[in-house]
Amino acid sequence: MTTRIDLRGMLPAELEELAAGLGEKPYRGRQIFHWLHARRAREIEAMSDLPRAFRARLAARAELPAVQVLDRQVAADGQTRKLLLALADGQSIECVLMIYAGERRRRTVCLSSQVGCAMGCSFCATGQGGLQRNLTTGEIILQALALATELEEQESGGCITNIVFMGMGEPLHNYAAVLKAVRIFEDPTGWGVSHRRITISTCGIVPGIERLAGEKPPLELAVSLHAVTNELRTRLMPVNRRYPLERLIPACRRYAEGTGRRVTFEYALMAGINDRREDARGLAGLLGGMLAFVNVIPLNPVAGSRLRGVTPPAARRFVAWLQEAGLEAAIRESRGADIAAACGQLRYAPREVL
Ligand code: SAH
Ligand code: SF4
């Protein structure tokens, strides 16, 4: 791998410093930031209002890794697309674009934070291959860039409105790189995505949640819960051994209270495992009185796992139980199952491409 720095992973202040270090006025750094994130330049050469000699000096010190799309899949609904991207060291990652019609016209990108994942949740395809490595900030931004290009193809002028870290990996295990990417996404002179529309989803890393609670402005937090007893949760999610419910839930409460933001709990319904009325009551017991929302999602099938999802009526019944118990809950529409782009189906590319 080359040792030149990846410009895409740099904050405006860092680019200003870089420009100054190369003998230019610091405002040139801001110009570079604008080229990279607002105009989505793919080459330093394209930054036409930078002096030619500066561009050459810049290219000697820094680089812009190419966007390499190895595979592109479009779901039958036409509104969900999954990309498989190659990274500079030969690793690959998946990311997803979801276009929602309707009034709010959301354009959501689902980004990966790691190549693979170390958490080993039994129902998740990503977890089955283990962790290869963390992504850099530049590699996180690269995904948005590739998906923005897809969006542009679908609807000219379309902009990414929402970002969710629900792709491959555990974002709170790659905290610094993820948060830096978030700050770049938020910057109004760059991507301009509001912090209220950026969601970090975690399997429940308590120290990470505590750290995230101190970030300003606060981000949206989603916690993958999936079970209401430690016994079952540990079976499904080994991380529960380290951060059991009696530590996780209070950390979520503190997040909600400290930030004033509602915490979303993800609950994948698995037939005969966590779908009984008792489970719904257990959820109400755990989350009662908290600013919380439960996203119920029938488990998506994953090769190599015997766990099964539930039927739509069973999911609706479960949501009704939650609502009767006083919780706010809804079924989350799961997109892209036909191209293995739905929650939990992204994996460290063991399949044939090209
Ligand atoms: N590592 C983070 C974020 C990535 S996973 C986390 O676990 O939260 C994104 C979401 O997909 C999580 O809520 C995860 O529990 C869920 N998920 C994983 N496998 C799934 C499956 N087979 N069906 C439905 N949701 C799944
Ligand atoms: Fe990792 Fe999240 Fe999958 Fe668990 S559900 S293995 S934490 S990506």
Short mmCIF file of C-alpha atoms and ligand atoms in Angstrom, two decimals:
data_model
loop_
_atom_site.label_atom_id
_atom_site.label_comp_id
_atom_site.label_asym_id
_atom_site.label_seq_id
_atom_site.Cartn_x
_atom_site.Cartn_y
_atom_site.Cartn_z
CA MET A 1 0.00 0.00 0.00
CA THR A 2 1.12 3.49 -0.68
CA THR A 3 2.00 5.75 2.24
CA ARG A 4 0.55 8.91 0.72
CA ILE A 5 -2.27 10.36 2.81
CA ASP A 6 -5.87 9.90 1.74
CA LEU A 7 -7.31 13.40 1.27
CA ARG A 8 -10.86 12.12 1.55
CA GLY A 9 -10.39 11.22 5.20
CA MET A 10 -9.27 14.68 6.29
CA LEU A 11 -11.20 17.36 8.17
CA PRO A 12 -11.19 20.94 6.84
CA ALA A 13 -8.71 22.05 9.54
CA GLU A 14 -6.33 19.22 8.60
CA LEU A 15 -6.52 20.17 4.93
CA GLU A 16 -5.78 23.79 5.84
CA GLU A 17 -2.70 22.62 7.70
CA LEU A 18 -1.65 20.46 4.78
CA ALA A 19 -2.01 23.37 2.38
CA ALA A 20 0.00 25.63 4.69
CA GLY A 21 2.69 22.94 4.97
CA LEU A 22 2.94 22.93 1.18
CA GLY A 23 3.49 26.68 1.13
CA GLU A 24 -0.07 27.76 0.26
CA LYS A 25 -2.60 29.94 2.06
CA PRO A 26 -4.70 27.82 4.44
CA TYR A 27 -7.95 28.68 2.59
CA ARG A 28 -6.74 26.36 -0.16
CA GLY A 29 -7.46 23.52 2.28
CA ARG A 30 -11.12 24.60 2.43
CA GLN A 31 -11.20 24.64 -1.36
CA ILE A 32 -9.92 21.07 -1.44
CA PHE A 33 -12.57 20.03 1.09
CA HIS A 34 -15.28 21.55 -1.09
CA TRP A 35 -13.95 19.81 -4.20
CA LEU A 36 -13.83 16.47 -2.43
CA HIS A 37 -17.15 16.43 -0.62
CA ALA A 38 -19.48 18.92 -2.29
CA ARG A 39 -18.29 18.46 -5.86
CA ARG A 40 -17.15 14.86 -5.36
CA ALA A 41 -13.93 15.24 -7.34
CA ARG A 42 -12.24 11.93 -8.03
CA GLU A 43 -8.87 13.31 -9.04
CA ILE A 44 -6.64 16.05 -7.70
CA GLU A 45 -6.16 17.19 -11.30
CA ALA A 46 -9.87 18.01 -11.51
CA MET A 47 -9.59 20.73 -8.84
CA SER A 48 -9.31 23.37 -11.49
CA ASP A 49 -9.17 26.48 -9.31
CA LEU A 50 -6.05 25.30 -7.47
CA PRO A 51 -2.76 26.50 -8.97
CA ARG A 52 -1.27 23.86 -11.23
CA ALA A 53 2.02 23.72 -9.33
CA PHE A 54 0.14 23.25 -6.03
CA ARG A 55 -1.85 20.38 -7.51
CA ALA A 56 1.42 18.71 -8.45
CA ARG A 57 2.87 19.17 -4.95
CA LEU A 58 -0.35 17.90 -3.47
CA ALA A 59 -0.32 14.80 -5.68
CA ALA A 60 3.19 13.99 -4.48
CA ARG A 61 2.10 14.05 -0.83
CA ALA A 62 -1.48 12.84 -0.96
CA GLU A 63 -3.84 10.69 -2.99
CA LEU A 64 -7.45 10.01 -3.77
CA PRO A 65 -8.02 6.25 -3.83
CA ALA A 66 -10.12 5.22 -6.82
CA VAL A 67 -13.71 4.08 -6.49
CA GLN A 68 -13.68 0.52 -7.76
CA VAL A 69 -17.09 -1.08 -8.08
CA LEU A 70 -16.60 -4.85 -8.35
CA ASP A 71 -20.25 -5.71 -8.38
CA ARG A 72 -23.56 -3.85 -8.47
CA GLN A 73 -26.93 -5.37 -7.70
CA VAL A 74 -30.29 -3.70 -8.14
CA ALA A 75 -33.28 -5.10 -6.25
CA ALA A 76 -36.53 -5.90 -8.02
CA ASP A 77 -38.09 -2.75 -6.53
CA GLY A 78 -35.46 -0.74 -8.39
CA GLN A 79 -35.10 1.47 -5.30
CA THR A 80 -32.44 -0.55 -3.50
CA ARG A 81 -28.91 -1.00 -4.79
CA LYS A 82 -25.97 -2.82 -3.29
CA LEU A 83 -22.38 -2.22 -4.27
CA LEU A 84 -19.34 -4.36 -3.67
CA LEU A 85 -16.31 -2.08 -3.55
CA ALA A 86 -12.64 -2.99 -3.81
CA LEU A 87 -10.24 -1.35 -1.37
CA ALA A 88 -6.63 -0.50 -2.07
CA ASP A 89 -5.28 -3.57 -0.24
CA GLY A 90 -7.52 -6.02 -2.08
CA GLN A 91 -10.17 -6.30 0.63
CA SER A 92 -13.77 -5.61 -0.30
CA ILE A 93 -16.86 -4.22 1.39
CA GLU A 94 -20.55 -3.89 0.67
CA CYS A 95 -22.79 -0.85 1.05
CA VAL A 96 -26.41 -0.12 0.14
CA LEU A 97 -28.50 2.75 -1.23
CA MET A 98 -32.20 2.89 -0.42
CA ILE A 99 -34.52 5.34 -2.14
CA TYR A 100 -37.86 6.00 -0.48
CA ALA A 101 -40.61 7.64 -2.43
CA GLY A 102 -43.30 9.49 -0.50
CA GLU A 103 -43.30 12.86 1.09
CA ARG A 104 -40.01 12.88 2.90
CA ARG A 105 -38.10 11.53 -0.08
CA ARG A 106 -35.44 9.89 1.99
CA ARG A 107 -32.28 8.74 0.27
CA THR A 108 -30.53 6.56 2.80
CA VAL A 109 -27.11 5.01 2.55
CA CYS A 110 -26.16 2.05 4.71
CA LEU A 111 -22.40 2.08 5.28
CA SER A 112 -19.89 -0.44 6.57
CA SER A 113 -17.46 0.46 9.35
CA GLN A 114 -15.21 -2.62 9.22
CA VAL A 115 -14.21 -5.38 6.82
CA GLY A 116 -16.10 -8.21 8.54
CA CYS A 117 -16.94 -8.09 12.24
CA ALA A 118 -15.47 -9.65 15.37
CA MET A 119 -18.74 -9.86 17.29
CA GLY A 120 -19.94 -13.21 15.93
CA CYS A 121 -23.69 -12.76 16.33
CA SER A 122 -25.23 -16.08 15.36
CA PHE A 123 -27.91 -14.63 13.07
CA CYS A 124 -25.67 -12.30 11.02
CA ALA A 125 -23.79 -13.12 7.81
CA THR A 126 -21.13 -10.49 8.45
CA GLY A 127 -20.33 -12.01 11.82
CA GLN A 128 -19.68 -15.44 10.38
CA GLY A 129 -16.47 -14.48 8.59
CA GLY A 130 -14.78 -12.78 11.54
CA LEU A 131 -13.00 -9.43 11.43
CA GLN A 132 -10.46 -8.62 8.73
CA ARG A 133 -9.71 -5.02 9.67
CA ASN A 134 -11.10 -1.58 10.49
CA LEU A 135 -11.97 0.81 7.68
CA THR A 136 -10.27 4.18 7.45
CA THR A 137 -12.28 7.40 7.39
CA GLY A 138 -11.45 7.75 3.70
CA GLU A 139 -12.85 4.28 3.00
CA ILE A 140 -16.08 5.15 4.82
CA ILE A 141 -16.46 8.32 2.74
CA LEU A 142 -15.61 6.33 -0.40
CA GLN A 143 -18.77 4.27 0.08
CA ALA A 144 -20.93 7.40 0.21
CA LEU A 145 -19.22 8.70 -2.90
CA ALA A 146 -19.89 5.49 -4.83
CA LEU A 147 -23.52 5.43 -3.68
CA ALA A 148 -23.99 9.14 -4.48
CA THR A 149 -22.94 8.32 -8.04
CA GLU A 150 -25.54 5.53 -8.16
CA LEU A 151 -28.17 7.93 -6.87
CA GLU A 152 -27.22 10.52 -9.46
CA GLU A 153 -27.72 7.88 -12.15
CA GLN A 154 -31.16 7.06 -10.85
CA GLU A 155 -32.33 10.64 -10.35
CA SER A 156 -30.29 13.55 -11.46
CA GLY A 157 -29.59 15.97 -8.62
CA GLY A 158 -30.59 13.43 -5.95
CA CYS A 159 -28.83 13.94 -2.60
CA ILE A 160 -28.11 11.58 0.25
CA THR A 161 -30.38 12.61 3.14
CA ASN A 162 -29.74 9.88 5.74
CA ILE A 163 -26.73 7.83 6.74
CA VAL A 164 -26.92 4.65 8.81
CA PHE A 165 -23.93 2.66 10.03
CA MET A 166 -25.73 -0.65 9.67
CA GLY A 167 -23.55 -2.31 7.07
CA MET A 168 -20.66 -4.59 7.86
CA GLY A 169 -18.92 -4.24 11.20
CA GLU A 170 -19.39 -2.76 14.66
CA PRO A 171 -19.01 1.03 14.36
CA LEU A 172 -18.19 1.54 18.04
CA HIS A 173 -15.18 -0.76 17.61
CA ASN A 174 -13.84 1.67 15.04
CA TYR A 175 -14.86 4.77 16.94
CA ALA A 176 -12.32 7.36 15.84
CA ALA A 177 -12.55 6.65 12.10
CA VAL A 178 -16.36 6.50 12.15
CA LEU A 179 -16.77 9.73 14.12
CA LYS A 180 -14.35 11.55 11.88
CA ALA A 181 -16.37 10.43 8.85
CA VAL A 182 -19.53 11.65 10.61
CA ARG A 183 -18.00 15.11 11.11
CA ILE A 184 -17.13 15.22 7.41
CA PHE A 185 -20.66 14.16 6.45
CA GLU A 186 -22.13 16.83 8.72
CA ASP A 187 -20.06 19.73 7.47
CA PRO A 188 -22.36 22.11 5.59
CA THR A 189 -19.61 22.87 3.09
CA GLY A 190 -19.23 19.15 2.39
CA TRP A 191 -22.04 16.60 2.41
CA GLY A 192 -24.29 18.66 4.67
CA VAL A 193 -26.16 15.74 6.24
CA SER A 194 -27.71 16.73 9.59
CA HIS A 195 -26.54 14.91 12.73
CA ARG A 196 -30.20 14.09 13.32
CA ARG A 197 -30.09 11.93 10.21
CA ILE A 198 -26.95 10.00 11.00
CA THR A 199 -27.46 6.77 12.94
CA ILE A 200 -24.85 4.65 14.66
CA SER A 201 -26.04 1.09 15.23
CA THR A 202 -24.28 -0.97 17.86
CA CYS A 203 -24.53 -4.48 19.26
CA GLY A 204 -24.20 -2.87 22.69
CA ILE A 205 -20.61 -1.81 23.40
CA VAL A 206 -21.27 0.06 26.66
CA PRO A 207 -18.09 2.20 26.82
CA GLY A 208 -18.69 3.23 23.20
CA ILE A 209 -22.27 4.27 23.99
CA GLU A 210 -20.98 6.31 26.94
CA ARG A 211 -18.43 8.01 24.76
CA LEU A 212 -21.00 8.69 22.05
CA ALA A 213 -23.26 10.32 24.66
CA GLY A 214 -20.64 13.03 25.06
CA GLU A 215 -20.48 13.93 21.34
CA LYS A 216 -21.90 17.27 20.30
CA PRO A 217 -24.11 17.53 18.42
CA PRO A 218 -25.60 14.16 19.38
CA LEU A 219 -26.14 11.42 16.81
CA GLU A 220 -28.98 8.95 16.53
CA LEU A 221 -28.26 5.78 18.46
CA ALA A 222 -29.65 2.37 17.51
CA VAL A 223 -29.01 -0.63 19.74
CA SER A 224 -29.40 -4.21 18.55
CA LEU A 225 -31.26 -5.86 21.40
CA HIS A 226 -32.95 -9.00 20.00
CA ALA A 227 -33.53 -10.65 23.39
CA VAL A 228 -34.84 -9.67 26.82
CA THR A 229 -32.98 -12.19 28.98
CA ASN A 230 -29.22 -12.48 29.38
CA GLU A 231 -29.45 -16.20 28.81
CA LEU A 232 -30.95 -15.87 25.31
CA ARG A 233 -29.06 -12.71 24.39
CA THR A 234 -25.71 -14.30 25.18
CA ARG A 235 -26.64 -17.26 23.02
CA LEU A 236 -27.47 -15.00 20.07
CA MET A 237 -24.90 -12.27 20.70
CA PRO A 238 -21.69 -13.27 22.51
CA VAL A 239 -21.01 -9.58 23.29
CA ASN A 240 -23.73 -9.84 25.95
CA ARG A 241 -21.34 -11.77 28.18
CA ARG A 242 -19.14 -8.69 28.38
CA TYR A 243 -21.94 -6.09 28.47
CA PRO A 244 -25.06 -7.77 29.89
CA LEU A 245 -28.50 -6.19 29.96
CA GLU A 246 -28.06 -4.73 33.44
CA ARG A 247 -25.19 -2.62 32.09
CA LEU A 248 -26.49 -2.03 28.56
CA ILE A 249 -29.98 -0.76 29.37
CA PRO A 250 -28.88 1.85 31.95
CA ALA A 251 -26.27 3.11 29.46
CA CYS A 252 -29.05 3.55 26.88
CA ARG A 253 -31.21 5.36 29.44
CA ARG A 254 -28.35 7.73 30.18
CA TYR A 255 -27.89 8.32 26.44
CA ALA A 256 -31.56 9.23 26.02
CA GLU A 257 -31.59 11.47 29.09
CA GLY A 258 -28.27 13.15 28.39
CA THR A 259 -28.90 13.88 24.71
CA GLY A 260 -32.68 14.24 24.68
CA ARG A 261 -32.67 11.89 21.68
CA ARG A 262 -34.86 8.83 21.38
CA VAL A 263 -32.92 5.57 21.33
CA THR A 264 -33.98 3.01 18.74
CA PHE A 265 -33.88 -0.66 19.69
CA GLU A 266 -33.59 -3.17 16.91
CA TYR A 267 -35.39 -6.42 17.51
CA ALA A 268 -35.07 -9.14 14.86
CA LEU A 269 -37.96 -11.55 15.29
CA MET A 270 -36.90 -15.19 15.13
CA ALA A 271 -39.58 -17.86 14.96
CA GLY A 272 -39.90 -19.78 18.21
CA ILE A 273 -36.95 -17.95 19.77
CA ASN A 274 -37.90 -14.41 20.82
CA ASP A 275 -41.40 -13.91 19.42
CA ARG A 276 -43.66 -14.80 22.35
CA ARG A 277 -45.99 -12.50 24.25
CA GLU A 278 -43.66 -12.92 27.22
CA ASP A 279 -40.83 -11.43 25.17
CA ALA A 280 -42.97 -8.41 24.34
CA ARG A 281 -43.74 -7.97 28.04
CA GLY A 282 -40.07 -8.34 28.83
CA LEU A 283 -39.26 -5.55 26.37
CA ALA A 284 -41.80 -3.28 28.01
CA GLY A 285 -40.23 -4.06 31.38
CA LEU A 286 -36.73 -3.24 30.18
CA LEU A 287 -37.56 -0.10 28.21
CA GLY A 288 -40.49 1.34 30.16
CA GLY A 289 -40.14 5.05 30.90
CA MET A 290 -37.26 5.52 28.44
CA LEU A 291 -37.37 7.73 25.38
CA ALA A 292 -37.26 4.67 23.13
CA PHE A 293 -38.56 3.21 19.90
CA VAL A 294 -38.58 -0.46 18.96
CA ASN A 295 -37.89 -1.40 15.37
CA VAL A 296 -39.24 -4.88 14.82
CA ILE A 297 -37.85 -6.70 11.83
CA PRO A 298 -38.51 -10.30 10.82
CA LEU A 299 -35.10 -11.98 10.71
CA ASN A 300 -33.65 -12.15 7.22
CA PRO A 301 -32.42 -15.57 6.16
CA VAL A 302 -28.69 -16.15 6.39
CA ALA A 303 -26.97 -19.15 4.86
CA GLY A 304 -25.54 -21.51 7.43
CA SER A 305 -27.97 -20.49 10.18
CA ARG A 306 -30.99 -22.47 11.28
CA LEU A 307 -32.68 -19.38 12.68
CA ARG A 308 -35.81 -18.35 10.81
CA GLY A 309 -37.81 -15.15 10.55
CA VAL A 310 -41.53 -14.82 11.26
CA THR A 311 -44.52 -14.25 8.98
CA PRO A 312 -45.84 -10.70 8.49
CA PRO A 313 -48.95 -11.39 10.63
CA ALA A 314 -46.76 -12.69 13.46
CA ALA A 315 -44.64 -9.55 13.24
CA ARG A 316 -47.75 -7.33 13.31
CA ARG A 317 -49.06 -9.21 16.33
CA PHE A 318 -45.78 -8.70 18.16
CA VAL A 319 -45.83 -4.97 17.45
CA ALA A 320 -49.42 -4.80 18.73
CA TRP A 321 -48.32 -6.47 21.98
CA LEU A 322 -45.56 -3.91 22.39
CA GLN A 323 -47.94 -1.05 21.77
CA GLU A 324 -50.47 -2.47 24.23
CA ALA A 325 -47.68 -2.52 26.78
CA GLY A 326 -47.08 1.20 26.16
CA LEU A 327 -44.02 1.07 23.90
CA GLU A 328 -43.57 2.90 20.65
CA ALA A 329 -42.87 0.30 17.99
CA ALA A 330 -43.19 -0.41 14.29
CA ILE A 331 -42.18 -3.02 11.76
CA ARG A 332 -39.18 -1.88 9.84
CA GLU A 333 -39.51 -2.40 6.16
CA SER A 334 -36.64 -4.62 5.14
CA ARG A 335 -35.21 -3.71 1.78
CA GLY A 336 -33.24 -5.68 -0.75
CA ALA A 337 -33.61 -9.24 0.55
CA ASP A 338 -33.65 -10.47 -3.07
CA ILE A 339 -30.09 -9.21 -3.58
CA ALA A 340 -28.89 -10.15 -0.08
CA ALA A 341 -28.74 -6.46 0.77
CA ALA A 342 -31.06 -6.61 3.76
CA CYS A 343 -29.98 -6.26 7.40
CA GLY A 344 -27.48 -8.87 8.38
CA GLN A 345 -26.95 -10.19 4.86
CA LEU A 346 -23.82 -8.26 3.95
CA ARG A 347 -20.73 -10.36 4.12
CA TYR A 348 -17.02 -10.36 3.67
CA ALA A 349 -16.99 -11.22 -0.03
CA PRO A 350 -16.40 -14.93 -0.20
CA ARG A 351 -18.35 -15.10 -3.43
CA GLU A 352 -17.27 -14.94 -7.02
CA VAL A 353 -17.19 -11.52 -8.56
CA LEU A 354 -16.41 -10.20 -12.02
N1 SAH B 1 -22.81 -4.09 14.21
C1 SAH B 1 -23.88 -3.17 14.34
C2 SAH B 1 -24.35 -2.59 13.03
C3 SAH B 1 -24.41 -3.50 11.84
S1 SAH B 1 -25.65 -4.72 11.84
C4 SAH B 1 -25.03 -3.81 15.07
O1 SAH B 1 -25.01 -5.00 15.30
O2 SAH B 1 -25.93 -3.08 15.46
C5 SAH B 1 -27.16 -3.80 11.46
C6 SAH B 1 -28.41 -4.41 12.04
O3 SAH B 1 -28.79 -5.63 11.36
C7 SAH B 1 -28.29 -4.80 13.51
O4 SAH B 1 -29.43 -4.40 14.21
C8 SAH B 1 -28.24 -6.31 13.45
O5 SAH B 1 -28.60 -6.91 14.66
C9 SAH B 1 -29.19 -6.58 12.33
N2 SAH B 1 -29.11 -7.92 11.76
C10 SAH B 1 -28.04 -8.72 11.68
N3 SAH B 1 -28.36 -9.89 11.07
C11 SAH B 1 -29.68 -9.80 10.78
C12 SAH B 1 -30.60 -10.68 10.14
N4 SAH B 1 -30.21 -11.87 9.67
N5 SAH B 1 -31.86 -10.26 9.98
C13 SAH B 1 -32.26 -9.03 10.43
N6 SAH B 1 -31.44 -8.17 11.03
C14 SAH B 1 -30.16 -8.55 11.22
FE1 SF4 B 2 -21.27 -7.66 13.90
FE2 SF4 B 2 -23.59 -6.30 14.04
FE3 SF4 B 2 -23.40 -8.58 12.61
FE4 SF4 B 2 -23.31 -8.68 15.27
S1 SF4 B 2 -25.06 -8.01 14.04
S2 SF4 B 2 -21.95 -9.79 13.89
S3 SF4 B 2 -22.21 -6.80 15.76
S4 SF4 B 2 -22.35 -6.69 12.21
#
